PDB file of C-alpha atoms in Angstrom:
ATOM      1  CA  MET A   1      58.332 147.098 106.505  1.00  0.00           C
ATOM      2  CA  ASP A   2      58.047 144.864 102.908  1.00  0.00           C
ATOM      3  CA  ALA A   3      60.707 147.134 101.105  1.00  0.00           C
ATOM      4  CA  VAL A   4      62.795 146.020 103.786  1.00  0.00           C
ATOM      5  CA  LYS A   5      61.413 142.482 103.489  1.00  0.00           C
ATOM      6  CA  ARG A   6      62.015 142.141  99.898  1.00  0.00           C
ATOM      7  CA  HIS A   7      65.675 143.972  99.842  1.00  0.00           C
ATOM      8  CA  LEU A   8      66.946 141.797 102.987  1.00  0.00           C
ATOM      9  CA  THR A   9      66.037 138.375 101.173  1.00  0.00           C
ATOM     10  CA  ALA A  10      67.335 139.604  98.313  1.00  0.00           C
ATOM     11  CA  LEU A  11      70.723 139.752 100.430  1.00  0.00           C
ATOM     12  CA  LEU A  12      70.560 136.756 102.154  1.00  0.00           C
ATOM     13  CA  ARG A  13      69.997 134.917  97.885  1.00  0.00           C
ATOM     14  CA  VAL A  14      73.220 136.523  96.877  1.00  0.00           C
ATOM     15  CA  ALA A  15      74.990 136.125 100.175  1.00  0.00           C
ATOM     16  CA  LEU A  16      74.014 132.158  99.746  1.00  0.00           C
ATOM     17  CA  GLY A  17      75.285 132.198  96.323  1.00  0.00           C
ATOM     18  CA  VAL A  18      78.362 133.885  96.306  1.00  0.00           C
ATOM     19  CA  VAL A  19      78.699 131.356  99.021  1.00  0.00           C
ATOM     20  CA  PHE A  20      78.447 128.126  97.473  1.00  0.00           C
ATOM     21  CA  LEU A  21      80.093 129.713  93.692  1.00  0.00           C
ATOM     22  CA  TYR A  22      82.928 130.227  96.511  1.00  0.00           C
ATOM     23  CA  ALA A  23      82.508 126.562  97.399  1.00  0.00           C
ATOM     24  CA  ALA A  24      82.215 124.977  94.558  1.00  0.00           C
ATOM     25  CA  VAL A  25      85.499 127.010  93.085  1.00  0.00           C
ATOM     26  CA  ILE A  26      87.862 125.733  95.015  1.00  0.00           C
ATOM     27  CA  LYS A  27      86.646 122.021  95.058  1.00  0.00           C
ATOM     28  CA  ILE A  28      86.375 122.824  91.166  1.00  0.00           C
ATOM     29  CA  ALA A  29      89.998 123.963  90.601  1.00  0.00           C
ATOM     30  CA  ASN A  30      91.363 120.664  91.807  1.00  0.00           C
ATOM     31  CA  PRO A  31      89.568 116.665  91.788  1.00  0.00           C
ATOM     32  CA  PRO A  32      91.615 114.796  93.104  1.00  0.00           C
ATOM     33  CA  ALA A  33      91.714 116.695  96.470  1.00  0.00           C
ATOM     34  CA  PHE A  34      88.387 116.428  97.011  1.00  0.00           C
ATOM     35  CA  ALA A  35      87.920 113.608  95.291  1.00  0.00           C
ATOM     36  CA  GLY A  36      89.775 112.028  98.815  1.00  0.00           C
ATOM     37  CA  ASN A  37      87.468 114.776 100.791  1.00  0.00           C
ATOM     38  CA  VAL A  38      84.705 112.331  99.382  1.00  0.00           C
ATOM     39  CA  ALA A  39      86.818 108.780 100.086  1.00  0.00           C
ATOM     40  CA  ALA A  40      87.128 110.209 103.350  1.00  0.00           C
ATOM     41  CA  TYR A  41      83.826 110.113 104.844  1.00  0.00           C
ATOM     42  CA  GLN A  42      84.649 105.948 103.564  1.00  0.00           C
ATOM     43  CA  LEU A  43      80.388 105.441 101.282  1.00  0.00           C
ATOM     44  CA  LEU A  44      81.337 104.951  98.290  1.00  0.00           C
ATOM     45  CA  PRO A  45      83.607 103.072  95.414  1.00  0.00           C
ATOM     46  CA  TYR A  46      87.248 104.862  94.071  1.00  0.00           C
ATOM     47  CA  ALA A  47      85.969 105.719  91.052  1.00  0.00           C
ATOM     48  CA  GLY A  48      82.159 106.789  92.828  1.00  0.00           C
ATOM     49  CA  ASN A  49      84.862 109.341  94.357  1.00  0.00           C
ATOM     50  CA  TYR A  50      85.461 111.113  91.714  1.00  0.00           C
ATOM     51  CA  LEU A  51      82.389 110.793  89.891  1.00  0.00           C
ATOM     52  CA  VAL A  52      80.842 112.738  93.270  1.00  0.00           C
ATOM     53  CA  ALA A  53      83.905 115.529  92.784  1.00  0.00           C
ATOM     54  CA  ALA A  54      83.279 116.038  89.052  1.00  0.00           C
ATOM     55  CA  ILE A  55      79.522 116.810  89.222  1.00  0.00           C
ATOM     56  CA  LEU A  56      78.701 117.898  93.135  1.00  0.00           C
ATOM     57  CA  PRO A  57      81.041 121.182  92.823  1.00  0.00           C
ATOM     58  CA  TRP A  58      78.683 121.988  89.488  1.00  0.00           C
ATOM     59  CA  ILE A  59      75.313 121.330  90.873  1.00  0.00           C
ATOM     60  CA  GLU A  60      76.486 124.359  93.736  1.00  0.00           C
ATOM     61  CA  ALA A  61      78.380 126.265  90.886  1.00  0.00           C
ATOM     62  CA  ILE A  62      74.494 126.250  89.219  1.00  0.00           C
ATOM     63  CA  CYS A  63      73.078 127.153  92.205  1.00  0.00           C
ATOM     64  CA  GLY A  64      75.805 129.619  93.622  1.00  0.00           C
ATOM     65  CA  LEU A  65      75.597 131.189  89.991  1.00  0.00           C
ATOM     66  CA  LEU A  66      71.475 131.380  90.366  1.00  0.00           C
ATOM     67  CA  LEU A  67      70.718 132.347  93.134  1.00  0.00           C
ATOM     68  CA  VAL A  68      72.866 136.109  92.562  1.00  0.00           C
ATOM     69  CA  THR A  69      71.002 136.376  89.469  1.00  0.00           C
ATOM     70  CA  GLY A  70      68.227 135.818  90.963  1.00  0.00           C
ATOM     71  CA  TRP A  71      66.349 133.833  87.792  1.00  0.00           C
ATOM     72  CA  ARG A  72      65.038 130.607  88.854  1.00  0.00           C
ATOM     73  CA  ALA A  73      66.341 131.676  92.462  1.00  0.00           C
ATOM     74  CA  ARG A  74      63.417 129.070  93.936  1.00  0.00           C
ATOM     75  CA  SER A  75      64.597 126.139  92.284  1.00  0.00           C
ATOM     76  CA  ALA A  76      68.492 126.890  92.988  1.00  0.00           C
ATOM     77  CA  ALA A  77      67.290 127.999  97.141  1.00  0.00           C
ATOM     78  CA  ALA A  78      64.823 124.443  96.930  1.00  0.00           C
ATOM     79  CA  LEU A  79      68.700 123.054  95.737  1.00  0.00           C
ATOM     80  CA  VAL A  80      70.700 124.500  97.991  1.00  0.00           C
ATOM     81  CA  ALA A  81      68.104 123.593 101.163  1.00  0.00           C
ATOM     82  CA  VAL A  82      67.819 119.406  99.446  1.00  0.00           C
ATOM     83  CA  MET A  83      71.904 119.539  99.446  1.00  0.00           C
ATOM     84  CA  ASN A  84      72.181 121.260 102.978  1.00  0.00           C
ATOM     85  CA  ILE A  85      70.136 118.350 104.076  1.00  0.00           C
ATOM     86  CA  LEU A  86      72.186 116.103 102.422  1.00  0.00           C
ATOM     87  CA  PHE A  87      75.265 117.308 103.888  1.00  0.00           C
ATOM     88  CA  ILE A  88      73.648 117.359 107.106  1.00  0.00           C
ATOM     89  CA  VAL A  89      73.135 113.854 107.438  1.00  0.00           C
ATOM     90  CA  LEU A  90      76.519 112.645 106.333  1.00  0.00           C
ATOM     91  CA  LEU A  91      78.045 114.877 108.381  1.00  0.00           C
ATOM     92  CA  ILE A  92      76.289 113.167 111.003  1.00  0.00           C
ATOM     93  CA  SER A  93      77.259 109.126 110.190  1.00  0.00           C
ATOM     94  CA  THR A  94      80.214 111.037 109.848  1.00  0.00           C
ATOM     95  CA  VAL A  95      80.139 111.658 113.860  1.00  0.00           C
ATOM     96  CA  ALA A  96      78.121 108.103 114.871  1.00  0.00           C
ATOM     97  CA  ARG A  97      80.424 106.562 113.008  1.00  0.00           C
ATOM     98  CA  GLY A  98      83.762 107.836 115.018  1.00  0.00           C
ATOM     99  CA  LEU A  99      84.952 109.061 112.020  1.00  0.00           C
ATOM    100  CA  ASP A 100      88.141 112.242 112.175  1.00  0.00           C
ATOM    101  CA  ILE A 101      87.782 113.534 109.215  1.00  0.00           C
ATOM    102  CA  ASP A 102      87.730 117.166 107.592  1.00  0.00           C
ATOM    103  CA  CYS A 103      83.917 117.550 105.885  1.00  0.00           C
ATOM    104  CA  GLY A 104      86.100 118.523 102.637  1.00  0.00           C
ATOM    105  CA  CYS A 105      83.148 121.732 102.796  1.00  0.00           C
ATOM    106  CA  PHE A 106      85.612 124.358 101.821  1.00  0.00           C
ATOM    107  CA  ARG A 107      89.093 124.181 102.007  1.00  0.00           C
ATOM    108  CA  GLN A 108      90.431 121.063 101.243  1.00  0.00           C
ATOM    109  CA  GLY A 109      93.250 120.382 102.964  1.00  0.00           C
ATOM    110  CA  GLY A 110      94.443 121.921 105.764  1.00  0.00           C
ATOM    111  CA  GLU A 111      92.859 122.282 108.887  1.00  0.00           C
ATOM    112  CA  LYS A 112      90.402 119.860 109.047  1.00  0.00           C
ATOM    113  CA  THR A 113      86.998 121.789 110.177  1.00  0.00           C
ATOM    114  CA  SER A 114      84.950 119.754 112.771  1.00  0.00           C
ATOM    115  CA  ALA A 115      81.632 117.360 112.117  1.00  0.00           C
ATOM    116  CA  TRP A 116      80.518 120.118 115.190  1.00  0.00           C
ATOM    117  CA  THR A 117      80.837 122.404 112.981  1.00  0.00           C
ATOM    118  CA  ALA A 118      80.288 122.139 110.246  1.00  0.00           C
ATOM    119  CA  ILE A 119      76.787 120.315 111.026  1.00  0.00           C
ATOM    120  CA  PHE A 120      76.442 124.236 112.241  1.00  0.00           C
ATOM    121  CA  ARG A 121      76.731 125.804 109.005  1.00  0.00           C
ATOM    122  CA  ASP A 122      75.345 123.622 107.291  1.00  0.00           C
ATOM    123  CA  ILE A 123      72.524 124.099 109.126  1.00  0.00           C
ATOM    124  CA  MET A 124      72.939 128.431 109.199  1.00  0.00           C
ATOM    125  CA  LEU A 125      72.173 127.946 104.884  1.00  0.00           C
ATOM    126  CA  LEU A 126      69.489 125.721 105.297  1.00  0.00           C
ATOM    127  CA  VAL A 127      67.792 128.403 106.449  1.00  0.00           C
ATOM    128  CA  ALA A 128      69.190 130.724 104.541  1.00  0.00           C
ATOM    129  CA  ALA A 129      68.408 128.341 101.188  1.00  0.00           C
ATOM    130  CA  VAL A 130      64.317 127.890 103.115  1.00  0.00           C
ATOM    131  CA  PHE A 131      64.315 131.569 103.844  1.00  0.00           C
ATOM    132  CA  VAL A 132      64.929 132.663 100.234  1.00  0.00           C
ATOM    133  CA  PHE A 133      62.733 129.732  98.623  1.00  0.00           C
ATOM    134  CA  ARG A 134      59.783 130.699 100.562  1.00  0.00           C
ATOM    135  CA  LYS A 135      59.900 134.821 100.133  1.00  0.00           C
ATOM    136  CA  THR A 136      61.514 134.676  96.528  1.00  0.00           C
ATOM    137  CA  LYS A 137      58.911 134.920  93.172  1.00  0.00           C
ATOM    138  CA  GLN A 138      60.359 133.267  90.356  1.00  0.00           C
TER     139      GLN A 138
ATOM    140  CA  MET B   1      52.875 133.349  95.971  1.00  0.00           C
ATOM    141  CA  LYS B   2      51.787 129.358  94.696  1.00  0.00           C
ATOM    142  CA  SER B   3      54.208 127.611  93.743  1.00  0.00           C
ATOM    143  CA  ASP B   4      54.448 124.650  91.974  1.00  0.00           C
ATOM    144  CA  PRO B   5      55.882 121.435  92.657  1.00  0.00           C
ATOM    145  CA  LYS B   6      55.862 119.858  89.282  1.00  0.00           C
ATOM    146  CA  ARG B   7      57.849 122.257  87.579  1.00  0.00           C
ATOM    147  CA  LEU B   8      59.644 123.538  90.725  1.00  0.00           C
ATOM    148  CA  ALA B   9      61.446 119.015  90.547  1.00  0.00           C
ATOM    149  CA  ALA B  10      61.689 120.008  86.988  1.00  0.00           C
ATOM    150  CA  GLU B  11      63.815 122.572  86.644  1.00  0.00           C
ATOM    151  CA  MET B  12      65.855 121.087  90.371  1.00  0.00           C
ATOM    152  CA  ALA B  13      66.857 117.944  87.621  1.00  0.00           C
ATOM    153  CA  ILE B  14      67.616 120.090  85.275  1.00  0.00           C
ATOM    154  CA  ILE B  15      70.332 122.304  87.504  1.00  0.00           C
ATOM    155  CA  VAL B  16      71.371 118.871  88.385  1.00  0.00           C
ATOM    156  CA  VAL B  17      71.672 117.684  85.098  1.00  0.00           C
ATOM    157  CA  VAL B  18      73.134 119.428  83.158  1.00  0.00           C
ATOM    158  CA  ALA B  19      75.975 119.960  85.621  1.00  0.00           C
ATOM    159  CA  ALA B  20      77.276 116.420  86.003  1.00  0.00           C
ATOM    160  CA  ILE B  21      77.564 117.105  82.026  1.00  0.00           C
ATOM    161  CA  ILE B  22      79.722 120.747  82.735  1.00  0.00           C
ATOM    162  CA  GLY B  23      81.216 118.483  85.457  1.00  0.00           C
ATOM    163  CA  ILE B  24      82.002 114.693  83.511  1.00  0.00           C
ATOM    164  CA  THR B  25      82.867 116.811  80.044  1.00  0.00           C
ATOM    165  CA  TRP B  26      85.104 119.291  82.715  1.00  0.00           C
ATOM    166  CA  ASN B  27      86.414 116.337  83.701  1.00  0.00           C
ATOM    167  CA  TYR B  28      86.473 114.026  80.722  1.00  0.00           C
ATOM    168  CA  ARG B  29      90.582 113.036  81.166  1.00  0.00           C
ATOM    169  CA  LEU B  30      89.943 112.219  84.758  1.00  0.00           C
ATOM    170  CA  LEU B  31      87.626 110.277  85.163  1.00  0.00           C
ATOM    171  CA  ALA B  32      88.012 108.011  82.152  1.00  0.00           C
ATOM    172  CA  ASP B  33      91.408 107.874  83.821  1.00  0.00           C
ATOM    173  CA  VAL B  34      89.525 106.806  87.209  1.00  0.00           C
ATOM    174  CA  PHE B  35      87.573 104.526  85.618  1.00  0.00           C
ATOM    175  CA  GLN B  36      90.263 102.814  83.563  1.00  0.00           C
ATOM    176  CA  GLY B  37      92.281 101.939  86.313  1.00  0.00           C
ATOM    177  CA  ARG B  38      94.991 103.921  84.216  1.00  0.00           C
ATOM    178  CA  ALA B  39      97.167 106.550  86.565  1.00  0.00           C
ATOM    179  CA  VAL B  40      95.153 109.181  87.477  1.00  0.00           C
ATOM    180  CA  GLY B  41      96.901 112.409  84.701  1.00  0.00           C
ATOM    181  CA  ALA B  42      99.184 109.822  83.184  1.00  0.00           C
ATOM    182  CA  GLY B  43      97.137 110.001  79.835  1.00  0.00           C
ATOM    183  CA  THR B  44      98.428 106.857  78.913  1.00  0.00           C
ATOM    184  CA  SER B  45      98.329 102.957  79.359  1.00  0.00           C
ATOM    185  CA  ASP B  46     101.163 102.276  78.273  1.00  0.00           C
ATOM    186  CA  PRO B  47     104.095 101.407  80.764  1.00  0.00           C
ATOM    187  CA  PRO B  48     107.083 104.202  80.468  1.00  0.00           C
ATOM    188  CA  PRO B  49     110.308 102.926  78.275  1.00  0.00           C
ATOM    189  CA  ALA B  50     113.430 102.306  80.018  1.00  0.00           C
ATOM    190  CA  ALA B  51     116.001 104.299  79.025  1.00  0.00           C
ATOM    191  CA  THR B  52     113.487 107.726  79.939  1.00  0.00           C
ATOM    192  CA  VAL B  53     112.910 105.952  83.369  1.00  0.00           C
ATOM    193  CA  ALA B  54     117.220 105.473  83.851  1.00  0.00           C
ATOM    194  CA  SER B  55     116.798 109.688  83.796  1.00  0.00           C
ATOM    195  CA  ALA B  56     113.870 110.507  84.884  1.00  0.00           C
ATOM    196  CA  PRO B  57     114.649 112.681  87.427  1.00  0.00           C
ATOM    197  CA  ILE B  58     111.089 112.083  88.446  1.00  0.00           C
ATOM    198  CA  PRO B  59     109.085 108.195  89.702  1.00  0.00           C
ATOM    199  CA  LEU B  60     106.803 108.257  86.880  1.00  0.00           C
ATOM    200  CA  PRO B  61     103.052 107.742  87.550  1.00  0.00           C
ATOM    201  CA  LEU B  62     101.374 104.039  86.947  1.00  0.00           C
ATOM    202  CA  GLY B  63      97.893 103.044  86.965  1.00  0.00           C
ATOM    203  CA  LEU B  64      96.272 100.252  88.403  1.00  0.00           C
ATOM    204  CA  MET B  65      96.319  97.750  86.002  1.00  0.00           C
ATOM    205  CA  GLN B  66     100.085  97.866  85.511  1.00  0.00           C
ATOM    206  CA  VAL B  67     100.746  97.653  89.604  1.00  0.00           C
ATOM    207  CA  LYS B  68      98.332  94.583  88.930  1.00  0.00           C
ATOM    208  CA  GLU B  69     100.315  93.287  86.031  1.00  0.00           C
ATOM    209  CA  LEU B  70     104.026  93.497  88.132  1.00  0.00           C
ATOM    210  CA  PHE B  71     102.094  92.690  91.382  1.00  0.00           C
ATOM    211  CA  ASP B  72     101.047  88.526  90.686  1.00  0.00           C
ATOM    212  CA  ARG B  73     104.804  88.359  88.532  1.00  0.00           C
ATOM    213  CA  ASN B  74     106.747  89.011  91.595  1.00  0.00           C
ATOM    214  CA  GLU B  75     108.487  91.325  89.083  1.00  0.00           C
ATOM    215  CA  ALA B  76     108.109  94.998  91.555  1.00  0.00           C
ATOM    216  CA  LEU B  77     109.156  95.912  94.861  1.00  0.00           C
ATOM    217  CA  ILE B  78     105.873  97.374  96.483  1.00  0.00           C
ATOM    218  CA  ILE B  79     106.653 100.701  99.448  1.00  0.00           C
ATOM    219  CA  ASP B  80     104.029 102.310 101.294  1.00  0.00           C
ATOM    220  CA  ALA B  81     105.025 105.815 102.558  1.00  0.00           C
ATOM    221  CA  ARG B  82     102.161 106.391 105.032  1.00  0.00           C
ATOM    222  CA  ASP B  83     102.591 106.390 108.364  1.00  0.00           C
ATOM    223  CA  ARG B  84     103.320 103.416 110.650  1.00  0.00           C
ATOM    224  CA  ASP B  85      98.589 103.303 111.688  1.00  0.00           C
ATOM    225  CA  SER B  86      97.390 103.464 108.059  1.00  0.00           C
ATOM    226  CA  TYR B  87      99.802 100.453 107.469  1.00  0.00           C
ATOM    227  CA  GLY B  88      98.938  97.933 110.258  1.00  0.00           C
ATOM    228  CA  ALA B  89      94.827  99.140 109.811  1.00  0.00           C
ATOM    229  CA  GLY B  90      95.428  97.783 105.784  1.00  0.00           C
ATOM    230  CA  HIS B  91      98.354  97.823 103.134  1.00  0.00           C
ATOM    231  CA  ILE B  92      99.034  95.881  99.688  1.00  0.00           C
ATOM    232  CA  ARG B  93      99.740  92.498 100.554  1.00  0.00           C
ATOM    233  CA  GLY B  94     103.916  92.173 100.626  1.00  0.00           C
ATOM    234  CA  ALA B  95     104.110  96.403 100.086  1.00  0.00           C
ATOM    235  CA  VAL B  96     106.608  97.132 102.467  1.00  0.00           C
ATOM    236  CA  LEU B  97     106.761 100.156 105.554  1.00  0.00           C
ATOM    237  CA  LEU B  98     108.891 102.950 104.541  1.00  0.00           C
ATOM    238  CA  PRO B  99     106.940 106.110 105.865  1.00  0.00           C
ATOM    239  CA  LEU B 100     107.783 109.126 104.843  1.00  0.00           C
ATOM    240  CA  GLY B 101     108.773 110.742 107.696  1.00  0.00           C
ATOM    241  CA  GLU B 102     112.006 107.564 108.802  1.00  0.00           C
ATOM    242  CA  ALA B 103     112.074 108.272 104.842  1.00  0.00           C
ATOM    243  CA  ASP B 104     116.436 108.947 105.613  1.00  0.00           C
ATOM    244  CA  GLN B 105     116.724 106.425 108.423  1.00  0.00           C
ATOM    245  CA  LEU B 106     115.137 103.901 106.227  1.00  0.00           C
ATOM    246  CA  ILE B 107     116.152 104.814 102.771  1.00  0.00           C
ATOM    247  CA  PRO B 108     120.154 103.508 102.987  1.00  0.00           C
ATOM    248  CA  PRO B 109     119.312 100.308 104.573  1.00  0.00           C
ATOM    249  CA  LEU B 110     117.385  99.392 101.493  1.00  0.00           C
ATOM    250  CA  ALA B 111     119.801 101.116  99.148  1.00  0.00           C
ATOM    251  CA  ALA B 112     122.272  98.393 100.731  1.00  0.00           C
ATOM    252  CA  ASN B 113     120.210  95.488 100.944  1.00  0.00           C
ATOM    253  CA  THR B 114     118.345  96.200  97.169  1.00  0.00           C
ATOM    254  CA  PRO B 115     119.449  95.420  93.811  1.00  0.00           C
ATOM    255  CA  LYS B 116     119.433  99.760  92.127  1.00  0.00           C
ATOM    256  CA  ASP B 117     117.778  97.973  88.959  1.00  0.00           C
ATOM    257  CA  ARG B 118     115.167  97.164  91.051  1.00  0.00           C
ATOM    258  CA  PHE B 119     111.720  97.556  90.122  1.00  0.00           C
ATOM    259  CA  LEU B 120     110.241 100.183  93.398  1.00  0.00           C
ATOM    260  CA  ILE B 121     106.418 100.866  93.065  1.00  0.00           C
ATOM    261  CA  VAL B 122     105.241 103.511  95.605  1.00  0.00           C
ATOM    262  CA  TYR B 123     102.296 104.302  96.722  1.00  0.00           C
ATOM    263  CA  CYS B 124     100.399 106.299  99.252  1.00  0.00           C
ATOM    264  CA  ASN B 125      96.805 107.082  99.655  1.00  0.00           C
ATOM    265  CA  GLY B 126      96.286 108.365  96.543  1.00  0.00           C
ATOM    266  CA  TYR B 127      93.586 111.147  95.556  1.00  0.00           C
ATOM    267  CA  ASP B 128      96.189 114.403  96.196  1.00  0.00           C
ATOM    268  CA  CYS B 129      98.420 112.394  98.242  1.00  0.00           C
ATOM    269  CA  HIS B 130     102.118 113.377  97.177  1.00  0.00           C
ATOM    270  CA  ASP B 131     103.983 111.854  99.579  1.00  0.00           C
ATOM    271  CA  SER B 132     104.461 108.377  97.409  1.00  0.00           C
ATOM    272  CA  ARG B 133     106.093 111.095  95.039  1.00  0.00           C
ATOM    273  CA  ALA B 134     108.432 112.495  97.588  1.00  0.00           C
ATOM    274  CA  LEU B 135     109.673 109.215  99.301  1.00  0.00           C
ATOM    275  CA  GLY B 136     109.480 107.883  95.273  1.00  0.00           C
ATOM    276  CA  GLU B 137     112.133 111.230  94.323  1.00  0.00           C
ATOM    277  CA  LYS B 138     114.111 110.660  97.288  1.00  0.00           C
ATOM    278  CA  LEU B 139     114.972 106.675  96.292  1.00  0.00           C
ATOM    279  CA  ILE B 140     115.537 107.740  92.405  1.00  0.00           C
ATOM    280  CA  ARG B 141     118.191 110.364  94.865  1.00  0.00           C
ATOM    281  CA  ALA B 142     119.067 107.371  97.156  1.00  0.00           C
ATOM    282  CA  GLY B 143     120.686 105.919  93.442  1.00  0.00           C
ATOM    283  CA  PHE B 144     117.768 104.189  91.972  1.00  0.00           C
ATOM    284  CA  GLY B 145     117.235 103.638  88.903  1.00  0.00           C
ATOM    285  CA  GLN B 146     113.649 102.352  88.409  1.00  0.00           C
ATOM    286  CA  VAL B 147     111.032 104.381  90.070  1.00  0.00           C
ATOM    287  CA  PHE B 148     107.230 104.618  89.387  1.00  0.00           C
ATOM    288  CA  VAL B 149     104.308 105.753  91.844  1.00  0.00           C
ATOM    289  CA  PHE B 150     100.759 104.221  91.840  1.00  0.00           C
ATOM    290  CA  GLU B 151      99.117 107.448  91.902  1.00  0.00           C
ATOM    291  CA  GLY B 152      95.660 105.874  92.788  1.00  0.00           C
ATOM    292  CA  GLY B 153      97.239 103.819  95.745  1.00  0.00           C
ATOM    293  CA  PHE B 154      95.822 102.218  98.884  1.00  0.00           C
ATOM    294  CA  PRO B 155      92.208 103.342  98.014  1.00  0.00           C
ATOM    295  CA  GLU B 156      91.955 101.908  94.870  1.00  0.00           C
ATOM    296  CA  TRP B 157      93.788  98.590  95.477  1.00  0.00           C
ATOM    297  CA  ARG B 158      91.087  97.916  98.193  1.00  0.00           C
ATOM    298  CA  ASP B 159      88.686  99.292  95.896  1.00  0.00           C
ATOM    299  CA  ALA B 160      89.208  96.050  93.208  1.00  0.00           C
ATOM    300  CA  GLY B 161      89.799  94.128  95.621  1.00  0.00           C
ATOM    301  CA  TYR B 162      93.490  93.301  95.421  1.00  0.00           C
ATOM    302  CA  PRO B 163      95.392  91.464  98.323  1.00  0.00           C
ATOM    303  CA  VAL B 164      95.393  93.323 101.179  1.00  0.00           C
ATOM    304  CA  ALA B 165      96.725  92.797 104.581  1.00  0.00           C
ATOM    305  CA  ARG B 166      96.694  94.108 108.315  1.00  0.00           C
ATOM    306  CA  GLY B 167      99.014  94.803 110.883  1.00  0.00           C
ATOM    307  CA  GLY B 168     102.424  94.344 110.531  1.00  0.00           C
ATOM    308  CA  ALA B 169     103.155  97.790 111.379  1.00  0.00           C
TER     309      ALA B 169
END
């Protein structure tokens, strides 16, 4: 039973890492597009949107890499959990403010992902991150 | 498994700091342009010489400061390439509405009433909005010789606190 739990944790950890690496690579490939998506949240000044677009994908990339490799995975999982809580709060704020925007989570541009879909997805990721955090040994 | 909250917090902070260093280094040129109000990715704050402009098949980028100077001196016709709703919600004061979707109907009357050497600045929603560039290309094809794109677009102008107007769409 313990072995099953260990394998399940490892599987979830790698899957979570891959999701975050994927999200990061898409954003790193086109910073202005991601900056535009950040701007749609209407929370930051012009240059601030670019600053977030420059830094946030690299936090996602490093966390993804650490989760996949398993090195310092607890810290990465904790940071992923914090990021997802932040994303959920921001998405709820867009619903509250009546903004109909794309979440900018993965693909930049193209079809819109509704806020509720994104919130549900982020809750799933948050649950996975908390699980990995609790079950992984540093 | 006992966790050490201090160490955990320190490691999380290190990840963020390392990401910030890599992110800022990786996007150094882009961020420098943004923070100095230059055209994103243009790499120069000097206006291009007129000779280059005349033969340029694509509209050249202008930064915030250059657009503001031309705005203050009233030397350019500023054109908003966004849709009517966006224009109505807020636009650069004095900008002319010319949505990209209606360009084929609206460019001929503009071309008939505007000198071909008039300095035109086209903008849209900034960031990676390409409508301004597409409209600029159409204006060049219509015979205008001095067509520029303000890449920061309305968001950069508004956030800099420069004059905006509402309605009129």
